[in-house]
Amino acid sequence: MDHVAWWQSYLNRWAALPFHDLIAAVAILSTALLLGVLAARLACRYLLPALAPKYADVISSRLMALTRSGVTALVLAAFLGIRGLDPGADLLLAAALAIAVAAFAYEIARSLGLQSRPASLIAAALLFIVLASRLGGLTPLVAGLDRASMGIGTRRISLLDVVNAVGLSLLLFLAARALLGLILRWIGQARVLDAAQRVLFQKLAQIAVVTFAIFIGIDLLGIDLTALAVFSGAFGLAIGFGLQKTLGNLIAGLILLLDRSIKPGDVIAVGDTFGWVNKIGVRAVSVLTRDGKEHLIPNERLMTDEVENWSFSSRDVRVHVGFRVSFDCDLRLAQRLAVEAASVSPRVLTDPAPVCWIKAFGDNGVEFDLRIWIDSPEAGVGNVTSDVFFRIWDLFKEHGVTMPVPQRDLRFHPISETQSAPMTEPHQDGPTVNR
């Protein structure tokens, strides 16, 4: 018996077995699951430590789920050409393929940062589409959606067009979000850029990706913009007037990032607001104060108003601590003790070293100005001055240096008798007689 005849006899015996199609489907499904599990373990054991060793523990579970569902879907998709199977076997393979594709889509959506509910909706939609397509039920559905249409002018719009537009917009959104996430992550890890440059390039990347996605969507949907030229011009003019302040703040924010006058982490003072820059947004700059309040200052105001940047060129800031001592104290001892008190404070810098000068001879005592330097203005100024005051007080009490108490001298002058008794004329009753 030749090879062909032997193979044909084998197929005949296999076809004579009961539930042979179902057994074949179970074998295909088991093979796909086994290959998916094996590929997932190999990827997590060898591929992930070689490509991203720092994040192996964080993304290992996600990568395993992605690889397992993806490889299983690919293996099942390779058997799509098998026809003539028993309906039960065909339904089993179709359901397995749909579940594998839905699981893969769910893991992709979760990796892109979507919440569980929208990711589940996407997975359910793909499950229905793949199952209907495998069983031959998608063609009638597509035809029914295409028949449900209405005419707007010379253009025909059907439910199929709406579904395609929504699906395409969703896919473009997911693709743009994934691409933007990769770009932002790459820019954030670039060590050749400082904080301001990273924020600038991230903003430009966001604008570029969103604009590119919008134009791609318009092109794929076949929207003719020439028919809307007049309307779009008027609409654009109205938006220009309405969003004048918003565009001004956007351009001001980009200019601030370009000239690097204000960067995230800088300590600034704008009017009565003092704090450190938490974030430079599209419309406003977030300034976090020591009270925990977050002030949103428009970018345009930072371009036009006077701004104090305590950490523009250097983070070293000089703080003045004023105090008084009595006139009868040893002034040089008081000066030395004040410098010693500032030098042992934890936040006071030793280079430049603290200095203390006589500021003036006041009415109640000698006024001193202690000048100290700190390199962490975002941690506040009041706490360091309070610490220095406490240390000055302790050293002054220990060495007998007194601080003046406001005094007022009252002097009493004697008054003469003529000044003490007022001059009065006697009162006369009756008419006055002129002589």
CSV table of C-alpha atoms in Angstrom, one decimal, residues 5-377:
chain,number,residue,atom,x,y,z
A,5,ALA,CA,-3.7,5.1,0.0
A,6,TRP,CA,-2.6,4.6,3.6
A,7,TRP,CA,-3.4,8.2,4.5
A,8,GLN,CA,-6.8,8.0,2.9
A,9,SER,CA,-7.6,4.9,4.8
A,10,TYR,CA,-6.5,6.6,8.0
A,11,LEU,CA,-8.8,9.5,7.3
A,12,ASN,CA,-11.7,7.2,6.6
A,13,ARG,CA,-11.2,5.4,9.9
A,14,TRP,CA,-11.0,8.8,11.7
A,15,ALA,CA,-14.2,10.1,10.1
A,16,ALA,CA,-16.0,6.9,11.2
A,17,LEU,CA,-15.3,7.7,14.9
A,18,PRO,CA,-18.1,9.4,16.9
A,19,PHE,CA,-17.5,13.0,17.8
A,20,HIS,CA,-14.3,13.1,15.7
A,21,ASP,CA,-14.8,16.8,14.9
A,22,LEU,CA,-15.3,17.7,18.5
A,23,ILE,CA,-12.2,15.8,19.5
A,24,ALA,CA,-10.2,17.6,16.8
A,25,ALA,CA,-11.5,21.0,18.1
A,26,VAL,CA,-10.5,20.1,21.7
A,27,ALA,CA,-7.1,19.1,20.5
A,28,ILE,CA,-6.6,22.3,18.6
A,29,LEU,CA,-7.8,24.3,21.6
A,30,SER,CA,-5.5,22.4,24.0
A,31,THR,CA,-2.5,23.0,21.6
A,32,ALA,CA,-3.3,26.7,21.4
A,33,LEU,CA,-3.5,27.0,25.2
A,34,LEU,CA,-0.4,25.0,25.8
A,35,LEU,CA,1.6,27.2,23.3
A,36,GLY,CA,0.2,30.3,24.8
A,37,VAL,CA,1.2,29.3,28.4
A,38,LEU,CA,4.7,28.2,27.2
A,39,ALA,CA,5.3,31.4,25.3
A,40,ALA,CA,4.2,33.5,28.3
A,41,ARG,CA,6.6,31.7,30.6
A,42,LEU,CA,9.5,32.0,28.2
A,43,ALA,CA,8.8,35.7,27.7
A,44,CYS,CA,8.8,36.4,31.4
A,45,ARG,CA,11.8,34.3,32.2
A,46,TYR,CA,14.2,35.2,29.4
A,47,LEU,CA,12.8,38.1,27.3
A,48,LEU,CA,11.7,40.5,30.0
A,49,PRO,CA,14.9,40.4,32.2
A,50,ALA,CA,17.0,41.1,29.1
A,51,LEU,CA,14.9,44.0,27.8
A,52,ALA,CA,13.7,45.7,31.0
A,53,PRO,CA,15.3,44.3,34.1
A,54,LYS,CA,14.3,47.3,36.3
A,55,TYR,CA,10.6,46.8,35.6
A,56,ALA,CA,10.5,43.0,35.5
A,57,ASP,CA,8.7,42.6,38.8
A,58,VAL,CA,6.2,45.3,37.9
A,59,ILE,CA,5.1,44.3,34.4
A,60,SER,CA,5.7,40.5,34.5
A,61,SER,CA,2.0,39.7,35.3
A,62,ARG,CA,0.8,42.0,32.6
A,63,LEU,CA,3.2,40.6,30.0
A,64,MET,CA,2.3,37.1,30.9
A,65,ALA,CA,-1.4,37.7,30.3
A,66,LEU,CA,-0.7,39.6,27.0
A,67,THR,CA,1.6,36.9,25.7
A,68,ARG,CA,-0.7,34.0,26.7
A,69,SER,CA,-3.9,35.5,25.2
A,70,GLY,CA,-2.0,36.8,22.1
A,71,VAL,CA,-0.3,33.5,21.2
A,72,THR,CA,-3.5,31.5,21.8
A,73,ALA,CA,-5.4,33.8,19.5
A,74,LEU,CA,-2.8,33.5,16.8
A,75,VAL,CA,-2.7,29.7,16.9
A,76,LEU,CA,-6.5,29.6,16.8
A,77,ALA,CA,-6.6,32.1,13.9
A,78,ALA,CA,-4.3,29.8,12.0
A,79,PHE,CA,-7.1,27.2,11.9
A,80,LEU,CA,-9.7,29.5,10.5
A,81,GLY,CA,-9.5,27.9,7.1
A,82,ILE,CA,-10.8,24.5,8.4
A,83,ARG,CA,-14.3,24.1,7.0
A,84,GLY,CA,-16.8,21.3,7.2
A,85,LEU,CA,-16.5,20.7,10.9
A,86,ASP,CA,-19.4,19.7,13.1
A,87,PRO,CA,-21.4,22.8,14.2
A,88,GLY,CA,-20.5,22.0,17.8
A,89,ALA,CA,-16.8,21.9,17.1
A,90,ASP,CA,-17.0,25.0,14.9
A,91,LEU,CA,-18.8,26.9,17.8
A,92,LEU,CA,-16.2,25.7,20.3
A,93,LEU,CA,-13.3,27.1,18.1
A,94,ALA,CA,-15.1,30.3,17.4
A,95,ALA,CA,-15.9,30.9,21.1
A,96,ALA,CA,-12.3,30.1,22.1
A,97,LEU,CA,-10.9,32.5,19.4
A,98,ALA,CA,-13.3,35.3,20.5
A,99,ILE,CA,-12.4,34.9,24.2
A,100,ALA,CA,-8.7,34.9,23.4
A,101,VAL,CA,-9.0,38.1,21.3
A,102,ALA,CA,-11.2,39.8,23.9
A,103,ALA,CA,-8.7,38.9,26.7
A,104,PHE,CA,-5.8,40.3,24.6
A,105,ALA,CA,-7.8,43.5,23.9
A,106,TYR,CA,-8.6,43.9,27.6
A,107,GLU,CA,-5.0,43.6,28.6
A,108,ILE,CA,-3.9,46.1,25.9
A,109,ALA,CA,-6.5,48.6,27.1
A,110,ARG,CA,-5.5,48.2,30.7
A,111,SER,CA,-1.8,48.6,29.8
A,112,LEU,CA,-2.7,51.9,28.1
A,113,GLY,CA,-4.2,53.2,31.4
A,114,LEU,CA,-7.9,52.6,30.8
A,115,GLN,CA,-10.2,51.7,33.7
A,116,SER,CA,-11.6,48.3,34.1
A,117,ARG,CA,-15.1,49.2,32.9
A,118,PRO,CA,-14.2,50.8,29.5
A,119,ALA,CA,-11.6,48.0,28.9
A,120,SER,CA,-14.4,45.4,29.6
A,121,LEU,CA,-16.7,47.2,27.1
A,122,ILE,CA,-14.0,47.1,24.4
A,123,ALA,CA,-13.4,43.4,25.1
A,124,ALA,CA,-17.1,42.6,25.0
A,125,ALA,CA,-17.5,44.4,21.6
A,126,LEU,CA,-14.5,42.4,20.1
A,127,LEU,CA,-15.9,39.2,21.5
A,128,PHE,CA,-19.2,39.8,19.7
A,129,ILE,CA,-17.6,40.8,16.5
A,130,VAL,CA,-15.1,37.9,16.3
A,131,LEU,CA,-17.8,35.3,17.3
A,132,ALA,CA,-20.3,36.6,14.7
A,133,SER,CA,-17.6,36.8,12.0
A,134,ARG,CA,-16.4,33.2,12.6
A,135,LEU,CA,-19.9,31.9,12.5
A,136,GLY,CA,-20.9,33.8,9.4
A,137,GLY,CA,-23.3,36.1,11.2
A,138,LEU,CA,-21.5,39.4,10.7
A,139,THR,CA,-22.4,39.9,7.0
A,140,PRO,CA,-26.2,40.1,7.6
A,141,LEU,CA,-25.5,42.5,10.5
A,142,VAL,CA,-23.4,44.8,8.3
A,143,ALA,CA,-26.0,44.7,5.5
A,144,GLY,CA,-28.7,45.7,8.0
A,145,LEU,CA,-26.7,48.6,9.4
A,146,ASP,CA,-25.9,49.8,5.9
A,147,ARG,CA,-29.6,49.7,4.9
A,148,ALA,CA,-30.6,51.9,7.9
A,149,SER,CA,-29.6,55.2,6.4
A,150,MET,CA,-30.8,58.8,5.9
A,151,GLY,CA,-29.9,61.5,3.4
A,152,ILE,CA,-28.5,64.8,4.3
A,153,GLY,CA,-28.3,66.9,1.1
A,154,THR,CA,-26.4,64.9,-1.4
A,155,ARG,CA,-24.7,62.7,1.2
A,156,ARG,CA,-26.1,59.4,2.5
A,157,ILE,CA,-25.3,58.5,6.1
A,158,SER,CA,-26.1,55.0,7.5
A,159,LEU,CA,-25.7,53.4,10.9
A,160,LEU,CA,-22.8,51.5,9.5
A,161,ASP,CA,-21.0,54.8,8.8
A,162,VAL,CA,-21.7,55.9,12.4
A,163,VAL,CA,-20.4,52.6,13.8
A,164,ASN,CA,-17.3,52.9,11.6
A,165,ALA,CA,-16.7,56.5,12.7
A,166,VAL,CA,-17.1,55.6,16.4
A,167,GLY,CA,-14.9,52.5,16.1
A,168,LEU,CA,-12.2,54.4,14.1
A,169,SER,CA,-12.3,57.3,16.6
A,170,LEU,CA,-11.9,54.8,19.5
A,171,LEU,CA,-9.0,53.1,17.7
A,172,LEU,CA,-7.3,56.4,16.9
A,173,PHE,CA,-7.8,57.5,20.5
A,174,LEU,CA,-6.2,54.3,21.9
A,175,ALA,CA,-3.3,54.5,19.4
A,176,ALA,CA,-2.7,58.2,20.1
A,177,ARG,CA,-2.7,57.6,23.8
A,178,ALA,CA,-0.4,54.6,23.5
A,179,LEU,CA,2.0,56.6,21.3
A,180,LEU,CA,1.8,59.6,23.5
A,181,GLY,CA,2.5,57.5,26.6
A,182,LEU,CA,5.6,56.1,25.0
A,183,ILE,CA,6.9,59.5,24.0
A,184,LEU,CA,6.2,61.1,27.3
A,185,ARG,CA,7.9,58.2,29.1
A,186,TRP,CA,10.9,58.5,26.8
A,187,ILE,CA,11.2,62.3,27.3
A,188,GLY,CA,10.7,61.9,31.1
A,189,GLN,CA,13.7,59.5,31.2
A,190,ALA,CA,16.0,61.6,29.1
A,191,ARG,CA,18.8,62.7,31.3
A,192,VAL,CA,20.2,65.2,28.8
A,193,LEU,CA,17.1,67.5,29.4
A,194,ASP,CA,16.4,69.4,32.6
A,195,ALA,CA,13.0,69.7,34.2
A,196,ALA,CA,11.8,72.7,32.1
A,197,GLN,CA,13.0,71.2,28.8
A,198,ARG,CA,11.2,67.9,29.6
A,199,VAL,CA,7.9,69.7,30.3
A,200,LEU,CA,8.3,71.8,27.1
A,201,PHE,CA,8.9,68.7,24.9
A,202,GLN,CA,6.1,66.8,26.5
A,203,LYS,CA,3.7,69.7,25.8
A,204,LEU,CA,4.9,69.9,22.2
A,205,ALA,CA,4.5,66.1,21.8
A,206,GLN,CA,1.0,66.2,23.1
A,207,ILE,CA,0.0,69.0,20.6
A,208,ALA,CA,1.7,67.1,17.7
A,209,VAL,CA,0.2,63.7,18.5
A,210,VAL,CA,-3.4,65.1,18.9
A,211,THR,CA,-3.1,67.2,15.7
A,212,PHE,CA,-1.8,64.2,13.8
A,213,ALA,CA,-4.5,61.9,15.1
A,214,ILE,CA,-7.2,64.5,14.1
A,215,PHE,CA,-5.9,64.8,10.5
A,216,ILE,CA,-5.6,61.0,10.2
A,217,GLY,CA,-9.2,60.5,11.4
A,218,ILE,CA,-10.5,63.2,9.0
A,219,ASP,CA,-8.7,61.5,6.1
A,220,LEU,CA,-9.8,57.9,7.0
A,221,LEU,CA,-13.4,59.0,7.5
A,222,GLY,CA,-13.4,60.7,4.1
A,223,ILE,CA,-14.6,64.1,5.4
A,224,ASP,CA,-14.5,66.8,2.7
A,225,LEU,CA,-13.3,70.0,4.3
A,226,THR,CA,-13.6,72.1,1.1
A,227,ALA,CA,-17.4,72.0,1.5
A,228,LEU,CA,-17.1,73.5,5.0
A,229,ALA,CA,-14.6,76.2,4.0
A,230,VAL,CA,-16.9,79.2,4.7
A,231,PHE,CA,-18.5,77.7,7.8
A,232,SER,CA,-15.1,76.6,9.2
A,233,GLY,CA,-13.7,80.1,8.6
A,234,ALA,CA,-16.5,81.7,10.5
A,235,PHE,CA,-16.4,79.1,13.2
A,236,GLY,CA,-12.6,79.5,13.5
A,237,LEU,CA,-13.0,83.2,13.8
A,238,ALA,CA,-15.5,82.8,16.6
A,239,ILE,CA,-13.3,80.3,18.4
A,240,GLY,CA,-10.3,82.7,18.0
A,241,PHE,CA,-12.2,85.5,19.7
A,242,GLY,CA,-13.7,83.2,22.4
A,243,LEU,CA,-10.4,81.4,23.1
A,244,GLN,CA,-8.2,84.5,23.0
A,245,LYS,CA,-7.2,84.3,26.6
A,246,THR,CA,-6.8,80.5,26.5
A,247,LEU,CA,-4.5,80.7,23.5
A,248,GLY,CA,-2.6,83.6,25.1
A,249,ASN,CA,-2.0,81.5,28.2
A,250,LEU,CA,-0.9,78.5,26.1
A,251,ILE,CA,1.6,80.6,24.2
A,252,ALA,CA,2.8,82.3,27.4
A,253,GLY,CA,3.3,78.8,29.0
A,254,LEU,CA,5.4,77.7,26.0
A,255,ILE,CA,7.5,80.9,26.2
A,256,LEU,CA,8.1,80.4,29.9
A,257,LEU,CA,9.3,76.9,29.2
A,258,LEU,CA,11.5,78.1,26.4
A,259,ASP,CA,13.3,80.9,28.2
A,260,ARG,CA,13.4,78.7,31.4
A,261,SER,CA,12.6,81.7,33.6
A,262,ILE,CA,10.1,79.5,35.7
A,263,LYS,CA,10.6,75.8,36.1
A,264,PRO,CA,8.9,73.1,38.1
A,265,GLY,CA,10.3,73.2,41.6
A,266,ASP,CA,11.2,76.9,41.6
A,267,VAL,CA,10.2,79.0,44.6
A,268,ILE,CA,8.4,82.1,43.4
A,269,ALA,CA,6.4,85.0,44.8
A,270,VAL,CA,3.6,86.6,42.7
A,271,GLY,CA,1.7,89.3,44.5
A,272,ASP,CA,0.6,87.8,47.9
A,273,THR,CA,1.2,84.2,46.7
A,274,PHE,CA,4.4,82.6,47.8
A,275,GLY,CA,5.3,78.9,47.1
A,276,TRP,CA,7.0,76.5,44.8
A,277,VAL,CA,5.9,75.7,41.3
A,278,ASN,CA,4.2,72.3,41.3
A,279,LYS,CA,3.2,72.1,37.6
A,280,ILE,CA,3.2,74.2,34.5
A,281,GLY,CA,0.0,73.5,32.6
A,282,VAL,CA,-1.5,74.5,29.4
A,283,ARG,CA,-3.5,77.3,30.9
A,284,ALA,CA,-2.0,78.1,34.4
A,285,VAL,CA,0.9,77.4,36.7
A,286,SER,CA,0.2,75.5,39.8
A,287,VAL,CA,1.9,77.1,42.9
A,288,LEU,CA,1.8,75.1,46.1
A,289,THR,CA,2.1,77.2,49.3
A,290,ARG,CA,3.3,76.2,52.7
A,291,ASP,CA,-0.4,76.1,53.9
A,292,GLY,CA,-1.1,73.3,51.5
A,293,LYS,CA,-3.1,75.6,49.2
A,294,GLU,CA,-2.6,75.3,45.5
A,295,HIS,CA,-2.9,78.5,43.6
A,296,LEU,CA,-3.6,78.3,39.8
A,297,ILE,CA,-2.0,81.4,38.3
A,298,PRO,CA,-2.6,82.1,34.6
A,299,ASN,CA,0.5,81.9,32.4
A,300,GLU,CA,-0.1,85.3,30.9
A,301,ARG,CA,0.0,86.9,34.3
A,302,LEU,CA,3.5,85.5,34.9
A,303,MET,CA,4.6,87.1,31.6
A,304,THR,CA,3.2,90.6,32.5
A,305,ASP,CA,3.4,90.9,36.3
A,306,GLU,CA,6.5,91.2,38.4
A,307,VAL,CA,7.6,87.7,39.7
A,308,GLU,CA,10.2,87.0,42.3
A,309,ASN,CA,12.0,83.7,41.6
A,310,TRP,CA,14.0,82.7,44.6
A,311,SER,CA,15.7,79.8,42.8
A,312,PHE,CA,16.2,81.1,39.2
A,313,SER,CA,20.0,81.0,39.0
A,314,SER,CA,20.7,79.6,42.4
A,315,ARG,CA,18.8,78.0,45.2
A,316,ASP,CA,20.8,79.8,47.9
A,317,VAL,CA,18.6,82.5,49.6
A,318,ARG,CA,19.7,85.0,52.2
A,319,VAL,CA,17.4,85.5,55.2
A,320,HIS,CA,17.5,88.5,57.6
A,321,VAL,CA,17.0,87.9,61.3
A,322,GLY,CA,16.7,91.1,63.3
A,323,PHE,CA,16.9,91.5,67.1
A,324,ARG,CA,17.8,94.0,69.8
A,325,VAL,CA,20.0,94.1,72.9
A,326,SER,CA,20.3,96.6,75.7
A,327,PHE,CA,22.7,99.4,75.6
A,328,ASP,CA,24.6,98.2,78.7
A,329,CYS,CA,25.4,94.8,77.2
A,330,ASP,CA,28.7,93.6,75.6
A,331,LEU,CA,27.9,94.2,72.0
A,332,ARG,CA,30.7,92.1,70.6
A,333,LEU,CA,29.7,89.2,72.8
A,334,ALA,CA,26.1,89.5,71.5
A,335,GLN,CA,27.4,89.6,67.9
A,336,ARG,CA,29.5,86.4,68.5
A,337,LEU,CA,26.7,84.6,70.2
A,338,ALA,CA,24.2,85.4,67.4
A,339,VAL,CA,26.6,84.0,64.8
A,340,GLU,CA,27.2,80.9,66.9
A,341,ALA,CA,23.5,80.3,67.3
A,342,ALA,CA,23.0,80.6,63.5
A,343,SER,CA,25.9,78.3,62.7
A,344,VAL,CA,24.5,75.3,64.6
A,345,SER,CA,21.1,75.5,63.0
A,346,PRO,CA,20.6,72.5,60.7
A,347,ARG,CA,19.3,74.4,57.6
A,348,VAL,CA,21.7,77.3,57.8
A,349,LEU,CA,24.6,77.1,55.3
A,350,THR,CA,28.2,77.3,56.5
A,351,ASP,CA,29.3,78.7,53.1
A,352,PRO,CA,28.4,81.5,52.9
A,353,ALA,CA,28.8,81.8,56.7
A,354,PRO,CA,26.4,83.7,58.8
A,355,VAL,CA,27.3,87.3,59.6
A,356,CYS,CA,25.9,89.8,62.1
A,357,TRP,CA,26.1,93.6,61.9
A,358,ILE,CA,24.9,96.5,64.0
A,359,LYS,CA,22.0,98.0,62.1
A,360,ALA,CA,21.2,101.1,64.2
A,361,PHE,CA,21.1,102.6,67.7
A,362,GLY,CA,17.4,102.5,68.4
A,363,ASP,CA,15.3,104.2,71.0
A,364,ASN,CA,15.2,101.2,73.3
A,365,GLY,CA,18.4,99.3,72.4
A,366,VAL,CA,21.0,98.4,69.8
A,367,GLU,CA,19.5,96.8,66.7
A,368,PHE,CA,21.4,93.9,65.0
A,369,ASP,CA,20.8,92.3,61.6
A,370,LEU,CA,21.8,88.6,61.4
A,371,ARG,CA,22.1,87.4,57.8
A,372,ILE,CA,22.0,83.7,57.1
A,373,TRP,CA,21.9,81.6,53.9
A,374,ILE,CA,19.7,78.6,53.2
A,375,ASP,CA,19.5,76.4,50.1
A,376,SER,CA,15.9,75.0,50.6
A,377,PRO,CA,13.5,77.9,50.3
